[in-house]
Coordinates of C-alpha atoms in Angstrom, one line a residue:
X36 CA 25.4 10.2 11.8
X37 CA 28.1 8.6 13.4
X38 CA 30.7 11.2 13.1
X39 CA 28.4 14.4 13.2
X40 CA 27.1 13.0 16.7
X41 CA 30.7 10.9 17.6
X42 CA 28.7 8.3 18.5
X43 CA 28.0 4.7 17.3
X44 CA 24.7 4.2 16.2
X45 CA 23.4 0.8 16.1
X46 CA 21.8 -1.1 13.1
X47 CA 22.8 -2.9 10.3
X48 CA 23.3 -1.7 6.8
X49 CA 20.3 -2.1 4.3
X50 CA 20.4 -3.9 0.8
X51 CA 19.9 -2.2 -2.2
X52 CA 17.5 -4.4 -3.7
X53 CA 14.4 -3.3 -1.9
X54 CA 11.0 -3.5 -3.8
X55 CA 10.1 -0.1 -2.8
X56 CA 11.2 2.7 -0.3
X57 CA 11.0 1.8 3.3
X58 CA 11.5 4.3 6.1
X59 CA 13.2 2.9 9.1
X60 CA 13.1 5.3 12.3
X61 CA 15.1 4.8 15.4
X62 CA 15.4 7.1 18.5
X63 CA 18.5 7.4 20.7
X64 CA 19.0 9.5 24.2
X65 CA 22.5 11.1 23.6
X66 CA 24.2 12.8 26.7
X67 CA 27.1 15.2 26.4
X68 CA 28.0 16.8 29.6
X69 CA 24.9 18.3 31.2
X70 CA 23.1 18.5 28.1
X71 CA 20.4 15.8 27.1
X72 CA 19.2 15.1 23.6
X73 CA 16.7 12.9 22.5
X74 CA 17.6 12.0 18.6
X75 CA 15.5 10.6 16.0
X76 CA 17.2 9.1 12.4
X77 CA 14.9 8.2 9.8
X78 CA 16.7 6.3 7.3
X79 CA 14.9 6.2 3.8
X80 CA 15.7 2.6 3.0
X81 CA 15.7 1.9 -1.1
X82 CA 15.5 5.4 -2.1
X83 CA 16.4 5.3 -5.8
X84 CA 17.2 1.9 -6.2
X85 CA 14.4 1.1 -8.0
X86 CA 14.1 0.9 -11.9
X87 CA 10.5 2.8 -11.7
X88 CA 11.5 5.8 -9.5
X89 CA 8.6 7.6 -10.0
X90 CA 6.7 7.6 -6.6
X91 CA 9.9 7.1 -5.0
X92 CA 9.1 10.5 -2.9
X93 CA 5.9 9.0 -1.6
X94 CA 6.8 6.9 1.2
X95 CA 8.5 9.9 2.7
X96 CA 6.0 12.7 2.0
X97 CA 3.2 10.4 3.6
X98 CA 5.6 9.7 6.8
X99 CA 6.3 13.3 7.2
X100 CA 2.4 14.2 6.9
X101 CA 2.0 11.5 9.6
X102 CA 3.8 12.9 11.8
X103 CA 2.3 16.1 11.6
X104 CA -1.0 14.1 11.8
X105 CA -0.1 12.5 15.3
X106 CA 1.1 16.0 16.6
X107 CA -2.3 17.7 15.4
X108 CA -4.4 15.0 17.0
X109 CA -2.7 15.4 20.3
X110 CA -3.1 19.2 20.0
X111 CA -6.9 18.9 19.1
X112 CA -7.5 16.7 22.3
X113 CA -9.3 18.4 25.3
X114 CA -6.5 17.3 27.6
X115 CA -3.4 18.2 25.9
X116 CA 0.1 16.9 27.4
X117 CA 2.1 18.8 24.6
X118 CA 4.9 19.5 26.9
X119 CA 5.6 15.5 27.9
X120 CA 4.6 14.6 23.9
X121 CA 7.3 13.0 22.0
X122 CA 7.7 15.2 19.3
X123 CA 8.3 13.1 15.8
X124 CA 8.1 15.7 13.8
X125 CA 11.1 15.6 11.2
X126 CA 13.0 19.1 12.0
X127 CA 15.8 18.6 9.2
X128 CA 16.3 16.6 6.0
X129 CA 19.7 16.2 5.0
X130 CA 19.5 15.2 1.4
X131 CA 22.7 13.6 0.3
X132 CA 23.7 14.2 -3.5
X133 CA 25.9 12.0 -5.6
X134 CA 29.4 13.4 -6.2
X135 CA 29.0 13.3 -10.0
X136 CA 30.3 16.7 -11.1
X137 CA 27.7 17.3 -13.4
X138 CA 24.3 18.0 -12.4
X139 CA 21.0 16.9 -10.1
X140 CA 19.5 14.1 -11.2
X141 CA 15.7 14.4 -12.0
X142 CA 14.9 12.4 -8.9
X143 CA 16.6 14.6 -6.7
X144 CA 14.9 17.7 -7.9
X145 CA 11.4 16.2 -7.9
X146 CA 11.9 14.8 -4.4
X147 CA 12.9 18.1 -3.0
X148 CA 10.3 19.8 -4.8
X149 CA 7.8 17.7 -2.9
X150 CA 9.5 17.9 0.3
X151 CA 10.6 21.9 0.6
X152 CA 7.0 22.8 1.8
X153 CA 7.3 19.9 4.4
X154 CA 10.5 19.8 6.0
X155 CA 13.8 21.8 6.3
X156 CA 15.9 20.6 3.7
X157 CA 19.7 21.1 3.8
X158 CA 21.4 19.4 0.7
X159 CA 24.9 17.7 1.2
X160 CA 27.2 16.7 -1.4
X161 CA 28.3 13.0 -0.1
X162 CA 31.6 11.2 -0.6
X163 CA 33.0 14.9 -1.9
X164 CA 36.5 13.4 -1.7
X165 CA 35.9 11.7 -4.7
X166 CA 36.0 15.0 -6.9
X167 CA 38.8 17.7 -7.0
X168 CA 38.7 21.2 -5.6
X169 CA 37.9 22.8 -8.9
X170 CA 35.0 20.2 -10.0
X171 CA 33.5 20.7 -6.2
X172 CA 33.4 24.3 -6.7
X173 CA 31.5 24.5 -10.2
X174 CA 29.5 21.5 -8.8
X175 CA 28.5 23.5 -6.0
X176 CA 27.3 26.2 -8.5
X177 CA 25.5 24.0 -10.5
X178 CA 23.4 22.5 -8.4
X179 CA 22.5 26.1 -6.8
X180 CA 21.4 26.9 -9.9
X181 CA 19.2 24.3 -10.6
X182 CA 17.7 24.4 -7.2
X183 CA 16.8 28.2 -8.0
X184 CA 15.7 27.6 -11.7
X185 CA 13.2 24.4 -10.5
X186 CA 11.7 26.2 -7.4
X187 CA 12.9 24.3 -4.6
X188 CA 13.2 26.0 -1.5
X189 CA 16.2 24.7 0.7
X190 CA 17.0 26.0 4.4
X191 CA 18.4 28.7 4.6
X192 CA 20.3 29.6 7.8
X193 CA 18.5 32.7 9.6
X194 CA 20.4 36.3 9.3
X195 CA 17.7 38.2 11.2
X196 CA 19.7 37.5 14.8
X197 CA 22.1 39.9 15.1
X198 CA 24.4 37.1 17.0
X199 CA 24.1 35.0 14.4
X200 CA 23.8 36.7 11.4
X201 CA 27.2 37.3 10.2
X202 CA 28.2 33.4 10.3
X203 CA 24.9 32.2 9.1
X204 CA 25.2 34.7 6.0
X205 CA 28.8 32.9 5.8
X206 CA 27.5 29.6 5.8
X207 CA 24.6 30.3 3.1
X208 CA 27.5 30.8 0.7
X209 CA 28.5 27.5 1.3
X210 CA 25.6 25.7 0.8
X211 CA 25.4 22.9 -0.2
X212 CA 27.8 21.1 2.5
X213 CA 30.8 19.0 0.7
X214 CA 31.0 16.3 3.7
X215 CA 33.3 13.0 4.3
X216 CA 32.6 10.5 6.9
X217 CA 34.8 8.7 9.0
X218 CA 34.7 7.1 12.2
X219 CA 38.6 5.9 12.6
X220 CA 41.2 8.2 14.3
X221 CA 44.2 8.8 12.9
X222 CA 47.7 10.3 14.5
X223 CA 48.3 13.4 12.5
X224 CA 51.2 15.4 14.1
X225 CA 50.6 15.2 17.8
X226 CA 46.6 14.9 17.7
X227 CA 44.1 12.1 17.1
X228 CA 41.7 12.9 14.5
X229 CA 39.2 11.2 12.4
X230 CA 40.4 10.7 9.1
X231 CA 40.2 8.6 5.6
X232 CA 43.4 7.2 4.5
X233 CA 44.1 6.6 1.0
X234 CA 47.1 5.4 -1.0
X235 CA 47.7 9.0 -2.3
X236 CA 47.2 10.7 1.3
X237 CA 44.9 11.3 4.3
X238 CA 41.8 13.3 4.3
X239 CA 40.9 14.9 7.5
X240 CA 37.1 15.2 8.3
X241 CA 37.6 17.8 10.7
X242 CA 39.8 19.9 8.6
X243 CA 37.6 22.5 6.5
X244 CA 40.2 23.0 3.9
X245 CA 39.5 19.3 3.0
X246 CA 35.5 19.4 3.4
X247 CA 32.7 21.3 5.2
X248 CA 31.8 18.8 7.8
X249 CA 32.7 21.2 10.4
X250 CA 30.6 23.8 9.1
X251 CA 27.5 21.3 8.9
X252 CA 28.0 20.3 12.1
X253 CA 28.5 23.9 13.8
X254 CA 25.0 25.0 11.5
X255 CA 23.3 22.0 12.6
X256 CA 23.7 21.2 16.1
X257 CA 25.4 24.3 17.8
X258 CA 24.1 27.4 15.9
X259 CA 20.8 26.5 14.6
X260 CA 19.3 23.5 16.0
X261 CA 16.5 25.6 17.9
X262 CA 15.7 27.3 14.7
X263 CA 15.0 24.0 12.7
X264 CA 12.8 23.2 15.4
X265 CA 10.9 26.5 15.2
X266 CA 10.6 26.6 11.0
X267 CA 9.2 22.9 11.7
X268 CA 6.5 24.3 14.1
X269 CA 5.9 27.8 12.6
X270 CA 6.2 26.9 8.9
X271 CA 5.6 23.6 7.8
X272 CA 3.3 22.3 10.6
X273 CA 1.4 25.2 10.5
X274 CA 0.9 24.9 6.5
X275 CA -0.3 21.4 7.0
X276 CA -2.6 22.5 10.0
X277 CA -4.2 25.0 8.0
X278 CA -4.9 23.3 4.9
X279 CA -6.0 20.2 7.2
X280 CA -8.5 22.2 9.1
X281 CA -9.8 24.0 6.1
X282 CA -10.2 20.4 4.8
X283 CA -12.4 19.7 7.7
X284 CA -14.1 23.1 6.9
X285 CA -12.8 25.4 9.9
X286 CA -12.1 29.0 8.8
X287 CA -10.7 32.1 10.4
X288 CA -13.4 34.3 9.1
X289 CA -16.9 33.8 7.3
X290 CA -17.8 35.5 4.0
X291 CA -18.9 38.4 6.0
X292 CA -15.3 38.7 7.4
X293 CA -16.9 38.2 10.6
X294 CA -14.9 35.6 13.2
X295 CA -15.9 32.3 12.4
X296 CA -17.7 30.5 15.3
X297 CA -16.3 27.2 16.4
X298 CA -19.8 26.0 17.4
X299 CA -21.1 27.0 14.2
X300 CA -18.4 25.4 12.4
X301 CA -18.9 22.3 14.3
X302 CA -22.7 22.1 13.9
X303 CA -22.4 22.8 10.3
X304 CA -19.7 20.3 9.4
X305 CA -21.8 17.5 11.4
X306 CA -25.1 18.4 9.8
X307 CA -23.1 18.2 6.7
X308 CA -21.6 14.7 7.9
X309 CA -24.8 13.7 8.7
X310 CA -26.8 14.7 5.5
X311 CA -23.8 12.6 3.8
X312 CA -24.2 9.6 5.6
X313 CA -28.2 9.7 5.3
X314 CA -27.4 9.9 1.6
X315 CA -24.8 7.1 1.8
X316 CA -27.4 5.0 3.4
X317 CA -30.4 5.9 1.3
X318 CA -28.0 4.8 -1.6
X319 CA -26.9 1.6 0.1
X320 CA -30.7 1.0 0.7
X321 CA -31.0 1.3 -2.8
X322 CA -28.8 -0.9 -3.8
X323 CA -29.9 -3.4 -1.4
X324 CA -33.5 -3.3 -3.0
X325 CA -32.0 -3.2 -6.4
X326 CA -29.9 -6.1 -6.0
X327 CA -32.4 -8.1 -3.7
X328 CA -34.8 -7.4 -6.8
X329 CA -32.0 -8.4 -9.5
X330 CA -31.5 -11.9 -7.0
X331 CA -35.2 -12.6 -7.0
X332 CA -35.6 -11.9 -10.9
X333 CA -32.7 -14.8 -11.3
X334 CA -34.1 -17.1 -8.5
X335 CA -37.6 -16.7 -10.6
X336 CA -35.8 -17.5 -13.7
X337 CA -34.5 -20.1 -12.2
X338 CA -37.3 -21.4 -10.9
X339 CA -38.9 -21.5 -14.4
X340 CA -36.2 -23.3 -16.0
X341 CA -36.3 -26.0 -13.3
X342 CA -40.2 -26.3 -13.8
X343 CA -39.2 -26.2 -17.4
X344 CA -37.2 -29.1 -17.1
X345 CA -38.9 -31.2 -14.8
X346 CA -41.8 -30.8 -17.5
X347 CA -39.7 -31.8 -20.3
X348 CA -38.1 -34.9 -17.8
X349 CA -42.1 -35.8 -16.9
X350 CA -42.7 -36.1 -20.7
X351 CA -39.9 -37.9 -21.6
X352 CA -40.8 -40.4 -18.4
X353 CA -44.1 -40.5 -19.7
X354 CA -43.0 -41.3 -23.4
X355 CA -40.7 -44.0 -21.8
X356 CA -43.2 -45.5 -19.9
X357 CA -45.7 -45.5 -22.7
X358 CA -43.1 -47.2 -25.1
X359 CA -42.4 -49.8 -22.5
X360 CA -46.3 -50.7 -21.9
X361 CA -46.4 -50.5 -25.7
X362 CA -43.6 -52.9 -25.9
X363 CA -44.9 -55.0 -23.0
X364 CA -48.5 -55.1 -24.5
X365 CA -46.9 -56.5 -27.9
X366 CA -44.5 -59.3 -25.9
X367 CA -47.8 -60.4 -24.0
X368 CA -49.6 -60.7 -27.1
X369 CA -46.4 -62.9 -28.5
X370 CA -46.4 -65.2 -25.5
X371 CA -50.2 -65.9 -25.6
X372 CA -49.7 -66.6 -29.5
X373 CA -47.2 -69.0 -28.5
X374 CA -49.0 -70.6 -26.2
X375 CA -51.7 -70.9 -28.1
X376 CA -49.7 -72.6 -30.7
X377 CA -47.8 -74.8 -28.5
X378 CA -51.5 -75.9 -26.9
X379 CA -52.3 -76.7 -31.0
X380 CA -49.4 -78.1 -31.7
X381 CA -49.4 -80.5 -28.5
X382 CA -53.5 -81.5 -29.5
X383 CA -52.4 -82.4 -32.7
X384 CA -49.5 -84.4 -31.7
X385 CA -51.9 -86.2 -29.3
X386 CA -54.4 -87.0 -31.8
X387 CA -51.6 -88.5 -34.1
X388 CA -50.4 -90.7 -31.3
X389 CA -54.0 -91.8 -30.9
X390 CA -54.8 -92.3 -34.2
X391 CA -51.3 -94.3 -34.6
X392 CA -51.9 -96.6 -31.7
X393 CA -55.2 -97.5 -33.4
X394 CA -54.2 -98.5 -36.7
X395 CA -51.3 -100.8 -34.9
X396 CA -53.9 -102.5 -33.1
X397 CA -55.9 -102.9 -36.3
X398 CA -53.0 -104.8 -38.1
X399 CA -52.4 -107.2 -34.9
X400 CA -56.0 -108.0 -35.4
X401 CA -56.0 -108.9 -39.1
X402 CA -52.8 -110.7 -38.5
X403 CA -54.6 -112.9 -36.2
X404 CA -57.4 -113.5 -38.2
X405 CA -54.9 -114.4 -41.5
X406 CA -53.0 -117.2 -39.3

């Protein structure tokens, strides 16, 4: 992109360890002489880096659709300001193909097939100095054949305008373009030119014998820029708009081939929406009632279990209380019996002491009499 627009775009290189595909959009205001250009570059960071590449195209499709949706919402406003609206729709997709020299990857075919109805695809063989001229020619033929056999529709430069018909027809035969990029300038002859220096020689970026970079720049910026924007609006955006409005219930004619009234369509769609809303409300109400009943049943069951547990604990408490009372009564009986035995023992001991005392007096008296 730096080479294509002869500008140094700011941005840090992205790593190849992204968990998924992320789209990074940057907008620049370019000026050359008296021509101003607002350029938006969207990079697909992480595309093709994952082990599972099955859904790699989805973030790209969703991003393109999001730009279409934003433009459609602006278009549907009562007070539109499309002349001042910053159009973020993608007008061209430069799809880079690895210079393998063999065939397209399945990821490339699947992604381009998903994108061909949404954006103008211009296939490009990147780093084309990595393969020889003969291999490059065969590779281009192979790519074109695979795109046709898989039904992938790439952007064709228009030939209906006589002023550009000849050059565009010639350039269509050169697709996909084989490009080389470089921002380094080297002195070749008496001129400073963008080139890449290798041990075996120098590859000139703007030399058409070395690569198709000049062809790409001519076709993309100088000859067909307006056609790319027109194709985006009249073909890709119109397809998205039509599908979206049909989803919303809008049609050009009714079943009797009469013009479709916007007011009738709005009323029908509004009634349909209100009907669906009422159904959802009724379903939610029924669900709420059902959940309340279920909760009440759960609470009743829990209450029943609590009562049963309380009754069990109460009965257990009563049994324990009865056991303690019985044990207390038994202990009281034992205490009373012990007291009775103690009283009886004390009485016997007192009687025994009295009897012993009277016998001692008797013996003393007898002794006195004896002397």
